Coordinates of C-alpha atoms and ligand atoms in Angstrom, one line a residue:
M1 CA 0.0 0.0 0.0
Q2 CA 2.9 2.3 0.7
S3 CA 4.1 1.8 -2.8
A4 CA 0.6 2.1 -4.3
V5 CA 0.1 5.4 -2.7
G6 CA 3.6 6.4 -3.5
A7 CA 3.0 5.6 -7.2
A8 CA -0.2 7.5 -7.1
L9 CA 1.7 10.6 -6.1
G10 CA 3.7 10.4 -9.3
A11 CA 7.4 10.8 -10.0
A12 CA 7.4 14.4 -8.8
H13 CA 7.1 13.3 -5.2
A14 CA 9.0 10.0 -5.4
G15 CA 10.7 10.7 -2.1
A16 CA 7.6 11.6 0.0
D17 CA 6.5 9.2 2.7
P18 CA 3.0 7.9 1.7
Q19 CA 2.2 7.7 5.4
V20 CA -0.2 4.8 5.2
R21 CA -1.2 3.7 8.7
P22 CA -3.7 1.2 10.0
A23 CA -7.0 3.1 10.5
D24 CA -9.8 2.9 13.0
A25 CA -12.1 0.2 11.6
Q26 CA -15.0 2.6 11.1
F27 CA -13.0 4.6 8.5
G28 CA -11.5 1.7 6.5
D29 CA -8.5 -0.6 6.8
Y30 CA -5.8 2.0 6.4
Q31 CA -5.5 5.7 6.2
S32 CA -3.0 8.2 4.8
N33 CA -2.7 11.8 6.0
L34 CA -0.1 12.7 3.5
A35 CA -2.3 15.0 1.4
L36 CA -2.5 17.4 4.4
G37 CA 1.2 18.2 4.6
L38 CA 1.9 17.9 0.9
A39 CA -0.9 20.3 -0.1
K40 CA 0.6 23.0 2.2
Q41 CA 3.9 22.6 0.4
L42 CA 2.2 22.7 -3.0
R43 CA -0.2 25.5 -2.0
Q44 CA -3.1 23.4 -3.1
K45 CA -6.4 22.5 -1.3
P46 CA -5.7 19.3 0.7
R47 CA -9.1 17.8 -0.3
D48 CA -8.3 18.4 -4.0
L49 CA -4.9 16.8 -3.7
A50 CA -6.4 13.9 -1.7
Q51 CA -9.0 13.4 -4.4
A52 CA -6.4 13.4 -7.2
I53 CA -4.4 10.7 -5.3
A54 CA -7.6 8.7 -4.7
D55 CA -8.5 8.8 -8.3
Q56 CA -5.3 7.1 -9.2
L57 CA -5.7 4.5 -6.5
T58 CA -9.2 3.3 -7.4
A59 CA -7.9 2.1 -10.8
G60 CA -5.6 -0.5 -9.4
G61 CA -8.1 -3.2 -8.2
W62 CA -6.3 -3.3 -4.8
F63 CA -8.9 -1.2 -3.1
Q64 CA -12.5 -1.8 -2.6
R65 CA -13.1 1.7 -1.5
V66 CA -11.1 4.9 -1.4
E67 CA -12.7 7.8 0.4
I68 CA -11.7 11.3 1.3
A69 CA -12.7 12.4 4.8
G70 CA -12.4 15.5 6.9
P71 CA -9.8 18.0 5.8
G72 CA -8.2 15.6 3.4
F73 CA -7.6 12.2 5.0
I74 CA -7.6 9.3 2.5
N75 CA -9.4 6.2 3.9
L76 CA -8.4 3.0 2.2
T77 CA -10.4 -0.2 2.2
L78 CA -8.7 -3.2 0.6
S79 CA -10.5 -5.5 -1.7
D80 CA -11.0 -9.0 -0.3
A81 CA -8.8 -10.4 -3.1
A82 CA -5.9 -8.1 -2.0
V83 CA -6.3 -9.2 1.7
L84 CA -6.3 -12.8 0.7
E85 CA -3.3 -12.5 -1.5
A86 CA -1.3 -10.8 1.2
A87 CA -2.4 -13.3 3.8
A88 CA -1.5 -16.2 1.6
G89 CA 1.9 -14.6 1.0
M90 CA 2.4 -14.4 4.7
F91 CA 1.3 -17.9 5.3
D92 CA 3.8 -19.2 2.8
D93 CA 6.6 -17.2 4.3
E94 CA 8.6 -18.6 7.2
R95 CA 9.4 -15.1 8.3
L96 CA 5.7 -14.1 8.3
G97 CA 6.3 -11.2 6.0
V98 CA 9.1 -9.6 8.1
A99 CA 11.7 -8.6 5.6
A100 CA 15.4 -8.7 6.7
A101 CA 16.9 -5.2 6.8
Q102 CA 18.5 -4.3 3.5
Q103 CA 21.1 -2.1 5.2
P104 CA 21.6 -4.0 8.5
D105 CA 22.9 -2.0 11.4
R106 CA 25.6 -3.4 13.6
V107 CA 24.1 -2.9 17.0
V108 CA 25.9 -3.3 20.2
V109 CA 23.4 -4.1 23.0
D110 CA 24.8 -3.5 26.5
Y111 CA 22.5 -5.3 28.9
G112 CA 22.3 -7.5 31.9
S113 CA 25.5 -5.9 33.2
P114 CA 25.0 -6.6 36.9
N115 CA 27.5 -5.5 39.6
L116 CA 29.2 -8.6 40.6
A117 CA 29.9 -7.7 44.2
K118 CA 26.4 -8.8 45.2
E119 CA 23.9 -11.5 44.5
M120 CA 21.6 -10.6 41.6
H121 CA 18.4 -9.0 42.9
I122 CA 15.1 -7.9 41.5
G123 CA 16.7 -4.7 40.2
H124 CA 18.7 -6.7 37.7
L125 CA 15.5 -8.2 36.1
R126 CA 14.6 -5.4 33.8
S127 CA 17.9 -4.9 32.0
S128 CA 18.3 -8.6 31.3
I129 CA 14.7 -9.1 30.1
I130 CA 14.3 -5.9 28.1
G131 CA 17.7 -6.2 26.6
D132 CA 17.1 -9.8 25.6
A133 CA 13.8 -8.9 23.8
I134 CA 15.6 -6.1 22.0
V135 CA 18.4 -8.4 20.9
R136 CA 15.9 -11.0 19.6
V137 CA 13.8 -8.4 17.7
L138 CA 16.9 -6.8 16.1
R139 CA 18.3 -10.1 15.0
F140 CA 15.0 -11.3 13.6
A141 CA 14.8 -8.0 11.6
G142 CA 18.1 -8.9 10.1
H143 CA 20.5 -6.6 12.0
Q144 CA 23.9 -7.8 13.2
V145 CA 23.8 -7.8 17.0
V146 CA 26.7 -7.9 19.3
L147 CA 25.8 -8.7 22.9
Q148 CA 27.8 -7.0 25.7
N149 CA 27.5 -7.9 29.3
H150 CA 29.2 -4.9 30.9
I151 CA 29.5 -6.4 34.3
G152 CA 30.5 -4.3 37.3
D153 CA 33.6 -6.3 38.2
W154 CA 35.8 -3.4 39.2
G155 CA 35.9 -0.4 41.4
T156 CA 35.0 0.7 44.9
P157 CA 32.8 -2.3 45.9
F158 CA 35.7 -4.7 45.2
G159 CA 38.0 -2.6 47.2
M160 CA 35.6 -2.9 50.1
L161 CA 35.2 -6.7 49.7
L162 CA 38.9 -7.3 49.5
E163 CA 39.7 -5.1 52.5
Q164 CA 37.0 -6.9 54.5
L165 CA 38.4 -10.2 53.5
I166 CA 41.9 -9.2 54.5
D167 CA 40.6 -8.1 57.9
R168 CA 38.7 -11.3 58.5
G169 CA 41.6 -13.4 57.2
W170 CA 41.8 -14.8 53.7
D171 CA 41.5 -18.4 54.8
Q172 CA 38.5 -17.9 57.0
A173 CA 36.7 -16.8 53.9
G174 CA 37.6 -20.1 52.3
D175 CA 35.3 -21.2 49.6
H176 CA 32.5 -18.8 50.6
S177 CA 29.2 -19.3 49.0
L178 CA 27.3 -16.4 47.5
A179 CA 25.1 -16.0 50.5
D180 CA 28.3 -15.3 52.4
L181 CA 29.4 -12.9 49.8
N182 CA 26.2 -10.9 50.3
R183 CA 26.9 -10.9 54.0
L184 CA 30.5 -9.9 53.4
Y185 CA 29.3 -7.0 51.3
E186 CA 26.9 -5.8 54.0
E187 CA 29.6 -6.0 56.7
A188 CA 32.1 -4.2 54.5
R189 CA 29.5 -1.6 53.5
A190 CA 28.7 -0.8 57.1
R191 CA 32.3 -0.3 58.0
F192 CA 32.9 1.7 54.9
D193 CA 30.1 4.1 56.0
S194 CA 31.2 4.4 59.6
E195 CA 35.0 4.0 59.7
P196 CA 36.8 6.6 57.7
A197 CA 40.1 4.8 58.0
F198 CA 38.6 1.6 56.5
A199 CA 37.0 3.6 53.7
E200 CA 40.3 5.2 52.9
R201 CA 42.0 1.7 52.7
C202 CA 39.2 0.5 50.4
R203 CA 39.8 3.4 48.1
Q204 CA 43.6 2.6 48.2
R205 CA 42.8 -1.0 47.5
V206 CA 40.9 -0.1 44.3
V207 CA 43.9 1.9 43.2
K208 CA 46.2 -1.0 43.8
L209 CA 43.8 -3.3 42.0
Q210 CA 43.7 -0.9 39.1
G211 CA 47.5 -0.7 39.2
G212 CA 47.8 -4.5 38.7
D213 CA 48.9 -5.6 42.2
E214 CA 49.1 -9.4 42.0
E215 CA 47.8 -10.2 45.4
S216 CA 44.7 -8.1 45.0
L217 CA 44.2 -9.5 41.5
A218 CA 44.3 -13.1 42.6
F219 CA 41.6 -12.8 45.1
W220 CA 39.6 -10.6 42.9
R221 CA 39.6 -13.3 40.2
R222 CA 38.2 -15.8 42.6
L223 CA 35.4 -13.5 43.6
I224 CA 34.5 -12.8 40.0
S225 CA 34.4 -16.4 38.9
E226 CA 32.1 -17.3 41.8
S227 CA 29.9 -14.3 41.2
C228 CA 29.7 -15.1 37.4
A229 CA 28.6 -18.7 38.2
H230 CA 25.7 -17.3 40.2
M231 CA 24.9 -14.8 37.4
N232 CA 24.8 -17.6 34.9
H233 CA 22.5 -19.6 37.0
V234 CA 20.0 -16.7 37.1
F235 CA 20.4 -16.1 33.4
A236 CA 19.7 -19.8 32.7
L237 CA 16.5 -19.6 34.8
L238 CA 15.5 -16.5 32.9
G239 CA 16.4 -18.0 29.6
V240 CA 18.3 -15.0 28.4
L241 CA 20.8 -15.3 25.5
L242 CA 23.9 -13.9 27.3
R243 CA 26.8 -16.3 27.4
D244 CA 30.3 -16.1 28.9
S245 CA 31.6 -15.0 25.5
D246 CA 29.5 -11.8 25.8
L247 CA 31.3 -10.8 29.0
R248 CA 33.2 -7.6 28.7
G249 CA 33.2 -6.1 32.2
E250 CA 34.5 -2.9 33.5
S251 CA 37.9 -4.5 34.2
F252 CA 38.5 -5.1 30.5
Y253 CA 38.7 -1.4 29.9
N254 CA 41.2 -0.7 32.7
P255 CA 44.2 -0.7 30.4
R256 CA 42.5 1.8 28.2
L257 CA 41.5 4.4 30.8
A258 CA 44.8 6.3 30.8
Q259 CA 44.5 6.9 27.1
V260 CA 40.9 8.2 27.5
V261 CA 42.2 10.7 30.0
E262 CA 45.1 11.6 27.8
D263 CA 43.0 12.1 24.7
L264 CA 40.4 14.2 26.6
R265 CA 43.2 16.3 27.9
S266 CA 44.8 16.9 24.6
G267 CA 41.4 17.6 23.1
G268 CA 40.9 20.4 25.7
L269 CA 37.9 18.8 27.2
L270 CA 39.4 17.9 30.6
V271 CA 39.1 20.3 33.5
E272 CA 40.6 20.0 37.0
S273 CA 37.9 20.4 39.7
D274 CA 38.6 19.8 43.4
G275 CA 41.5 17.7 42.5
A276 CA 39.5 15.5 40.1
Q277 CA 39.7 15.4 36.4
V278 CA 36.3 16.1 34.9
V279 CA 34.4 17.1 31.8
F280 CA 31.9 19.9 32.0
C281 CA 29.1 19.0 29.5
E282 CA 27.2 21.8 28.0
G283 CA 23.7 22.2 29.2
F284 CA 24.0 19.9 32.2
T285 CA 23.5 21.7 35.5
S286 CA 22.6 20.6 39.1
K287 CA 19.4 21.7 40.8
T288 CA 21.1 24.8 42.0
G289 CA 22.2 25.7 38.5
A290 CA 25.9 24.8 38.9
P291 CA 27.5 23.0 36.0
L292 CA 27.5 19.3 36.5
P293 CA 30.8 17.5 36.0
L294 CA 31.3 14.1 34.4
I295 CA 34.0 12.7 36.7
V296 CA 36.6 10.9 34.7
R297 CA 39.3 10.6 37.2
K298 CA 38.8 11.0 40.9
S299 CA 41.0 13.0 43.2
D300 CA 42.5 9.8 44.7
G301 CA 43.7 8.8 41.2
G302 CA 41.0 6.1 40.7
Y303 CA 39.0 6.1 37.5
G304 CA 35.2 6.6 37.7
Y305 CA 32.4 4.7 36.1
A306 CA 32.3 7.4 33.4
A307 CA 35.9 6.8 32.3
T308 CA 35.1 3.1 31.7
D309 CA 32.0 4.0 29.8
L310 CA 34.0 6.4 27.5
A311 CA 36.5 3.7 26.9
A312 CA 33.8 1.1 26.3
A313 CA 32.0 3.3 23.8
R314 CA 35.2 3.9 21.9
F315 CA 35.9 0.2 21.8
R316 CA 32.4 -0.5 20.6
V317 CA 32.4 2.0 17.8
H318 CA 36.0 1.6 16.6
E319 CA 36.8 -2.0 17.3
L320 CA 33.4 -3.7 17.3
G321 CA 32.3 -1.6 14.4
A322 CA 29.0 -0.5 15.9
T323 CA 26.6 1.7 13.9
R324 CA 24.2 1.8 16.8
V325 CA 25.0 1.4 20.5
V326 CA 22.2 0.6 22.9
Y327 CA 22.4 0.8 26.7
V328 CA 19.6 -1.0 28.5
V329 CA 20.1 0.6 31.9
D330 CA 17.9 2.0 34.7
A331 CA 16.4 5.5 34.0
R332 CA 18.3 6.8 37.1
Q333 CA 21.4 6.8 35.0
S334 CA 19.9 9.0 32.3
D335 CA 22.1 12.0 33.2
H336 CA 25.2 9.8 33.2
F337 CA 24.5 8.5 29.7
A338 CA 23.5 11.9 28.4
M339 CA 26.9 13.3 29.6
V340 CA 28.8 10.4 28.3
F341 CA 27.2 10.7 24.9
W342 CA 27.8 14.4 24.8
T343 CA 31.5 13.8 25.6
L344 CA 31.8 11.1 22.9
R345 CA 30.4 13.4 20.3
K346 CA 32.5 16.3 21.4
A347 CA 35.6 14.3 21.5
G348 CA 34.8 12.9 18.0
W349 CA 34.8 9.3 19.3
A350 CA 31.3 8.7 17.9
A351 CA 30.5 10.1 14.5
P352 CA 27.1 11.7 14.1
E353 CA 25.9 8.7 12.1
V354 CA 26.5 6.3 14.9
A355 CA 23.4 6.1 17.1
L356 CA 23.9 6.2 20.8
E357 CA 20.8 5.3 22.7
H358 CA 20.0 4.9 26.4
V359 CA 17.1 2.4 26.6
A360 CA 15.9 3.6 30.0
F361 CA 13.5 1.8 32.3
G362 CA 11.7 2.6 35.5
T363 CA 11.7 0.8 38.9
I364 CA 9.9 -2.3 40.0
L365 CA 7.6 -1.4 42.9
G366 CA 6.2 -3.6 45.7
P367 CA 2.6 -3.7 46.7
D368 CA 3.2 -0.5 48.7
K369 CA 4.2 1.3 45.5
K370 CA 7.7 1.8 46.9
P371 CA 10.8 0.0 45.4
F372 CA 10.2 -3.7 45.8
K373 CA 11.8 -5.0 49.0
T374 CA 11.4 -8.0 51.2
R375 CA 9.1 -7.7 54.2
S376 CA 12.2 -7.0 56.3
G377 CA 13.4 -4.3 53.9
G378 CA 16.1 -6.4 52.2
T379 CA 16.7 -6.8 48.5
V380 CA 14.5 -9.3 46.7
K381 CA 16.6 -12.1 45.2
L382 CA 16.0 -12.6 41.6
A383 CA 16.3 -16.4 41.7
E384 CA 13.8 -16.6 44.5
V385 CA 11.3 -14.4 42.6
L386 CA 11.4 -16.7 39.6
E387 CA 11.1 -19.9 41.7
E388 CA 8.1 -18.4 43.4
A389 CA 6.4 -17.6 40.1
V390 CA 7.1 -21.1 38.9
G391 CA 5.7 -22.6 42.1
R392 CA 2.5 -20.6 41.8
A393 CA 2.1 -21.6 38.2
R394 CA 2.6 -25.2 39.2
A395 CA 0.0 -25.0 41.9
A396 CA -2.5 -23.6 39.4
L397 CA -1.8 -26.4 37.0
D398 CA -2.1 -29.0 39.8
A399 CA -5.5 -27.7 40.7
K400 CA -6.9 -29.2 37.5
D401 CA -6.2 -32.7 36.3
R402 CA -5.2 -32.6 32.7
G403 CA -3.7 -36.0 32.5
L404 CA -0.2 -34.7 32.2
D405 CA 2.8 -36.3 33.9
D406 CA 5.0 -34.7 36.5
A407 CA 7.9 -33.9 34.2
E408 CA 5.6 -32.3 31.6
L409 CA 3.8 -30.3 34.3
G410 CA 7.2 -29.1 35.6
R411 CA 8.2 -27.9 32.2
I412 CA 4.9 -26.1 31.6
A413 CA 5.0 -24.5 35.0
R414 CA 8.5 -23.2 34.3
A415 CA 7.4 -21.7 30.9
V416 CA 4.4 -20.1 32.4
G417 CA 6.0 -18.9 35.6
V418 CA 9.1 -17.4 34.1
G419 CA 7.2 -16.2 31.1
A420 CA 4.7 -14.4 33.3
V421 CA 7.4 -12.5 35.1
K422 CA 9.2 -11.6 31.9
Y423 CA 6.0 -10.6 30.1
A424 CA 4.7 -8.5 32.9
D425 CA 7.9 -6.5 32.7
L426 CA 8.0 -6.2 28.9
S427 CA 4.3 -5.3 28.5
S428 CA 4.5 -2.2 30.6
D429 CA 5.9 0.9 28.9
R430 CA 9.5 0.5 30.0
I431 CA 10.1 4.1 31.1
K432 CA 7.4 3.7 33.7
D433 CA 7.6 2.1 37.1
Y434 CA 5.4 -0.9 37.6
V435 CA 4.0 -2.8 40.6
F436 CA 5.3 -6.4 40.9
D437 CA 2.1 -8.5 41.4
Y438 CA 2.2 -12.3 41.1
D439 CA -1.6 -12.6 40.9
R440 CA -1.9 -10.2 38.0
M441 CA 1.1 -11.5 36.0
L442 CA -0.1 -15.1 36.3
A443 CA -3.7 -14.4 35.5
L444 CA -5.3 -16.2 32.6
E445 CA -7.1 -13.1 31.6
G446 CA -5.7 -9.8 30.5
N447 CA -2.5 -8.8 28.9
T448 CA -0.4 -11.6 30.4
A449 CA 1.9 -14.3 29.3
P450 CA -0.5 -17.1 30.4
Y451 CA -3.3 -15.6 28.4
L452 CA -1.1 -15.5 25.2
Q453 CA 0.4 -18.9 25.9
Y454 CA -3.1 -20.3 26.4
A455 CA -4.3 -18.7 23.1
Y456 CA -1.5 -20.6 21.4
V457 CA -2.4 -23.8 23.3
R458 CA -6.0 -23.6 22.0
V459 CA -4.8 -23.1 18.4
Q460 CA -2.5 -26.1 18.8
S461 CA -5.3 -28.2 20.2
I462 CA -7.6 -27.4 17.2
L463 CA -4.8 -28.3 14.8
R464 CA -4.0 -31.5 16.7
R465 CA -7.6 -32.6 16.7
A466 CA -7.9 -31.9 13.0
S467 CA -4.9 -34.0 12.2
E468 CA -6.3 -36.8 14.5
E469 CA -9.5 -36.7 12.4
S470 CA -8.0 -36.5 9.0
G471 CA -4.3 -37.3 9.1
E472 CA -1.4 -34.9 8.6
L473 CA -2.5 -31.4 7.7
R474 CA -1.2 -30.0 4.5
L475 CA -2.3 -26.4 4.7
A476 CA -1.3 -23.7 2.3
G477 CA -1.9 -20.0 2.0
S478 CA -4.0 -20.6 -1.1
A479 CA -6.6 -22.3 1.1
L480 CA -7.5 -19.0 2.8
L481 CA -11.1 -17.7 2.3
I482 CA -13.1 -14.9 3.7
S483 CA -16.6 -16.0 4.8
D484 CA -17.1 -13.8 7.8
P485 CA -15.8 -10.2 8.5
I486 CA -13.9 -11.5 11.5
E487 CA -11.7 -13.6 9.3
R488 CA -10.9 -10.6 7.2
Q489 CA -10.2 -8.5 10.3
L490 CA -7.9 -11.3 11.7
M491 CA -5.9 -11.4 8.4
L492 CA -5.5 -7.7 8.4
L493 CA -4.2 -7.8 12.0
L494 CA -1.8 -10.6 11.2
L495 CA -0.5 -8.6 8.3
R496 CA 0.5 -5.9 10.7
L497 CA 3.2 -8.0 12.3
P498 CA 6.1 -6.6 10.1
R499 CA 5.1 -3.1 10.9
V500 CA 5.1 -3.8 14.7
V501 CA 8.5 -5.4 14.5
E502 CA 9.7 -2.4 12.6
Q503 CA 8.3 -0.1 15.3
V504 CA 10.2 -2.1 18.0
V505 CA 13.4 -1.9 16.0
R506 CA 13.1 1.8 15.9
S507 CA 11.7 2.6 19.4
L508 CA 13.3 -0.3 21.2
E509 CA 10.0 -0.6 23.1
P510 CA 8.9 -4.2 23.5
H511 CA 5.6 -3.3 25.0
R512 CA 4.4 -2.4 21.5
L513 CA 4.8 -6.0 20.5
C514 CA 3.1 -7.1 23.6
G515 CA 0.1 -4.9 22.9
Y516 CA -0.1 -6.3 19.4
L517 CA 0.1 -9.9 20.6
Y518 CA -2.6 -9.3 23.1
E519 CA -4.9 -7.8 20.5
L520 CA -4.1 -10.7 18.2
A521 CA -4.9 -13.3 20.9
S522 CA -8.2 -11.6 21.7
L523 CA -9.1 -11.6 18.0
V524 CA -8.2 -15.2 17.6
H525 CA -10.4 -16.0 20.5
Q526 CA -13.3 -14.1 18.9
F527 CA -12.7 -15.8 15.6
H528 CA -13.0 -19.2 17.2
E529 CA -16.1 -18.1 19.0
R530 CA -17.8 -17.1 15.8
C531 CA -16.4 -19.4 13.2
P532 CA -16.4 -23.2 13.9
V533 CA -13.2 -24.7 12.5
L534 CA -13.5 -28.5 12.9
K535 CA -17.3 -28.3 12.3
A536 CA -17.1 -25.8 9.5
P537 CA -20.1 -26.2 7.1
E538 CA -17.9 -27.2 4.1
P539 CA -14.4 -28.7 3.7
A540 CA -13.0 -25.7 1.9
L541 CA -14.0 -23.5 4.8
R542 CA -12.6 -25.9 7.3
N543 CA -9.3 -25.9 5.5
S544 CA -9.3 -22.1 5.3
R545 CA -10.0 -21.7 9.0
L546 CA -7.4 -24.3 9.9
A547 CA -4.9 -22.4 7.8
L548 CA -5.9 -19.1 9.4
S549 CA -5.7 -20.7 12.9
E550 CA -2.2 -22.0 12.1
L551 CA -1.0 -18.7 10.8
A552 CA -2.3 -17.0 13.9
G553 CA -0.6 -19.7 16.0
R554 CA 2.7 -19.2 14.2
S555 CA 2.5 -15.5 14.7
L556 CA 1.8 -15.8 18.4
R557 CA 4.7 -18.2 18.8
Q558 CA 7.0 -16.0 16.8
G559 CA 6.0 -12.9 18.7
L560 CA 6.4 -14.6 22.1
E561 CA 9.8 -16.0 21.0
L562 CA 10.9 -12.4 20.1
L563 CA 10.0 -11.5 23.7
G564 CA 11.9 -14.5 25.1
V565 CA 8.7 -16.1 26.3
S566 CA 8.4 -19.8 25.6
V567 CA 5.2 -21.4 24.3
V568 CA 3.9 -24.8 25.3
D569 CA 1.5 -27.2 23.5
R570 CA -0.7 -27.9 26.5
M571 CA -1.4 -26.3 29.7
Ligands
LIG1 N1 26.7 -2.3 36.4 C1 25.9 -1.1 36.2 C2 24.8 -1.1 37.3 O1 24.5 -2.2 37.8 C3 25.2 -1.1 34.9 C4 26.1 -1.0 33.7 C5 25.4 -0.6 32.5 N2 26.3 -0.4 31.4 C6 27.1 0.6 31.2 N3 27.8 0.6 30.1 N4 27.3 1.6 32.1 O2 24.3 0.0 37.6

């Protein structure tokens, strides 16, 4: 349709965006508002221009109706033949009509990226899940994606941990488990806050570590490997794509930090402020209006978080060849990234054509609408949250006897429980905070993973019964027919998938895909309510409805897969 409207415009406006968008059903299938803007440029009446475009379109046979409405909107209603042709094309395409990008971007996605000094908690959920969905969508859309797990394996917390270990005795720590590491961190933190001498030693320890002191490094390596094992356990539970080969933590950039400082200095961007080396970024001021510094090197000689990010961005652009760098990080770091991006541009380390994007997200809240904490005010462990969701899903499954064995129930409970937690996160607009609520995320009704998984299960059960009745199904796109308006509506909605994928590629907002899948699942449900499939009045209709069901099932599965949510065949 884009090209039909484009062609109707004629060669004189070959570059103009035809602006064809899905329309509110009362107006037609699609709508284009392009006449409004273009008429202004051409000093014509919008309705006249719209009419001229419409006259061209009616000729093609694609459209059943082309109408001009309001000040010059063009409302487009496709012919049934056009809808069927497009739907058949989608059916016969493994990629469901989603074309692979012709000029793929090379996208570095920085996500997961926990700080390794502590056990992973609920705060680490969002980056891992949102980042993973973004990676899957970008890959599916044909982009080259480089995953980077920018773990916090360096800096002040490690100085604290090491000092505390030294004070307690190296041996005593022995092969501590991660639970001990959490306690160790808390002890160290308390001393850091209350004993200035200890805090000073911690800072010195960081400098030693950064300077390559062998004793400090040896113990640090042990901590990191143990912490990584824990992280991988949580990632496996979550089913995220990150592997050890994607690890490139803060420590990796240590040897590059001096050069960053050097280059900023020779570029005239570095300023000394209270003994620290900082960059003052234009337009960034504190609440009191004072210019806000990006601290590159602290007064004690240690390098800050920002120095590492500058080195990492340089590495990503120049050595990994990124054309787009995406940071999936808490919204509270927005100023940090804005200043880092400003500095990268100013220093000429990221050319204007390289996109730098902070994919920011809000906080997960508890039932009291405050950041989610345990009853005693502690951090909520991520692994425990996932197990709780799986346990609840299992209890719901056990409440009904479906004749499934224990292993199968376990598998389904895992897909539903973990899927519910992930989907609840992805389906809310990422920039907003949301309340973590097991009951809501596990509900079989509403915009939830179980609802979508169940929609898929129902489609699968229809297809299974059909093949039980009549042997292996050989469905093809050419079988599709329109006998009821809802079938047509469903086809049109299915045909929107590529557009939705494109929107997520651009906006990096997975909730758009969730909203689409929810709409799709609801419409599939209505379709099955209205149009009997197995008991369709004639064989041709039965085949068409089976094909439409299968196409819907494949779209649901693909969509959920892009979100990192598993489907099951029964539940
Ligand atoms: N480790 C950081 C944290 O937990 C997130 C790192 C995000 N990535 C980055 N390049 N700064 O807050």
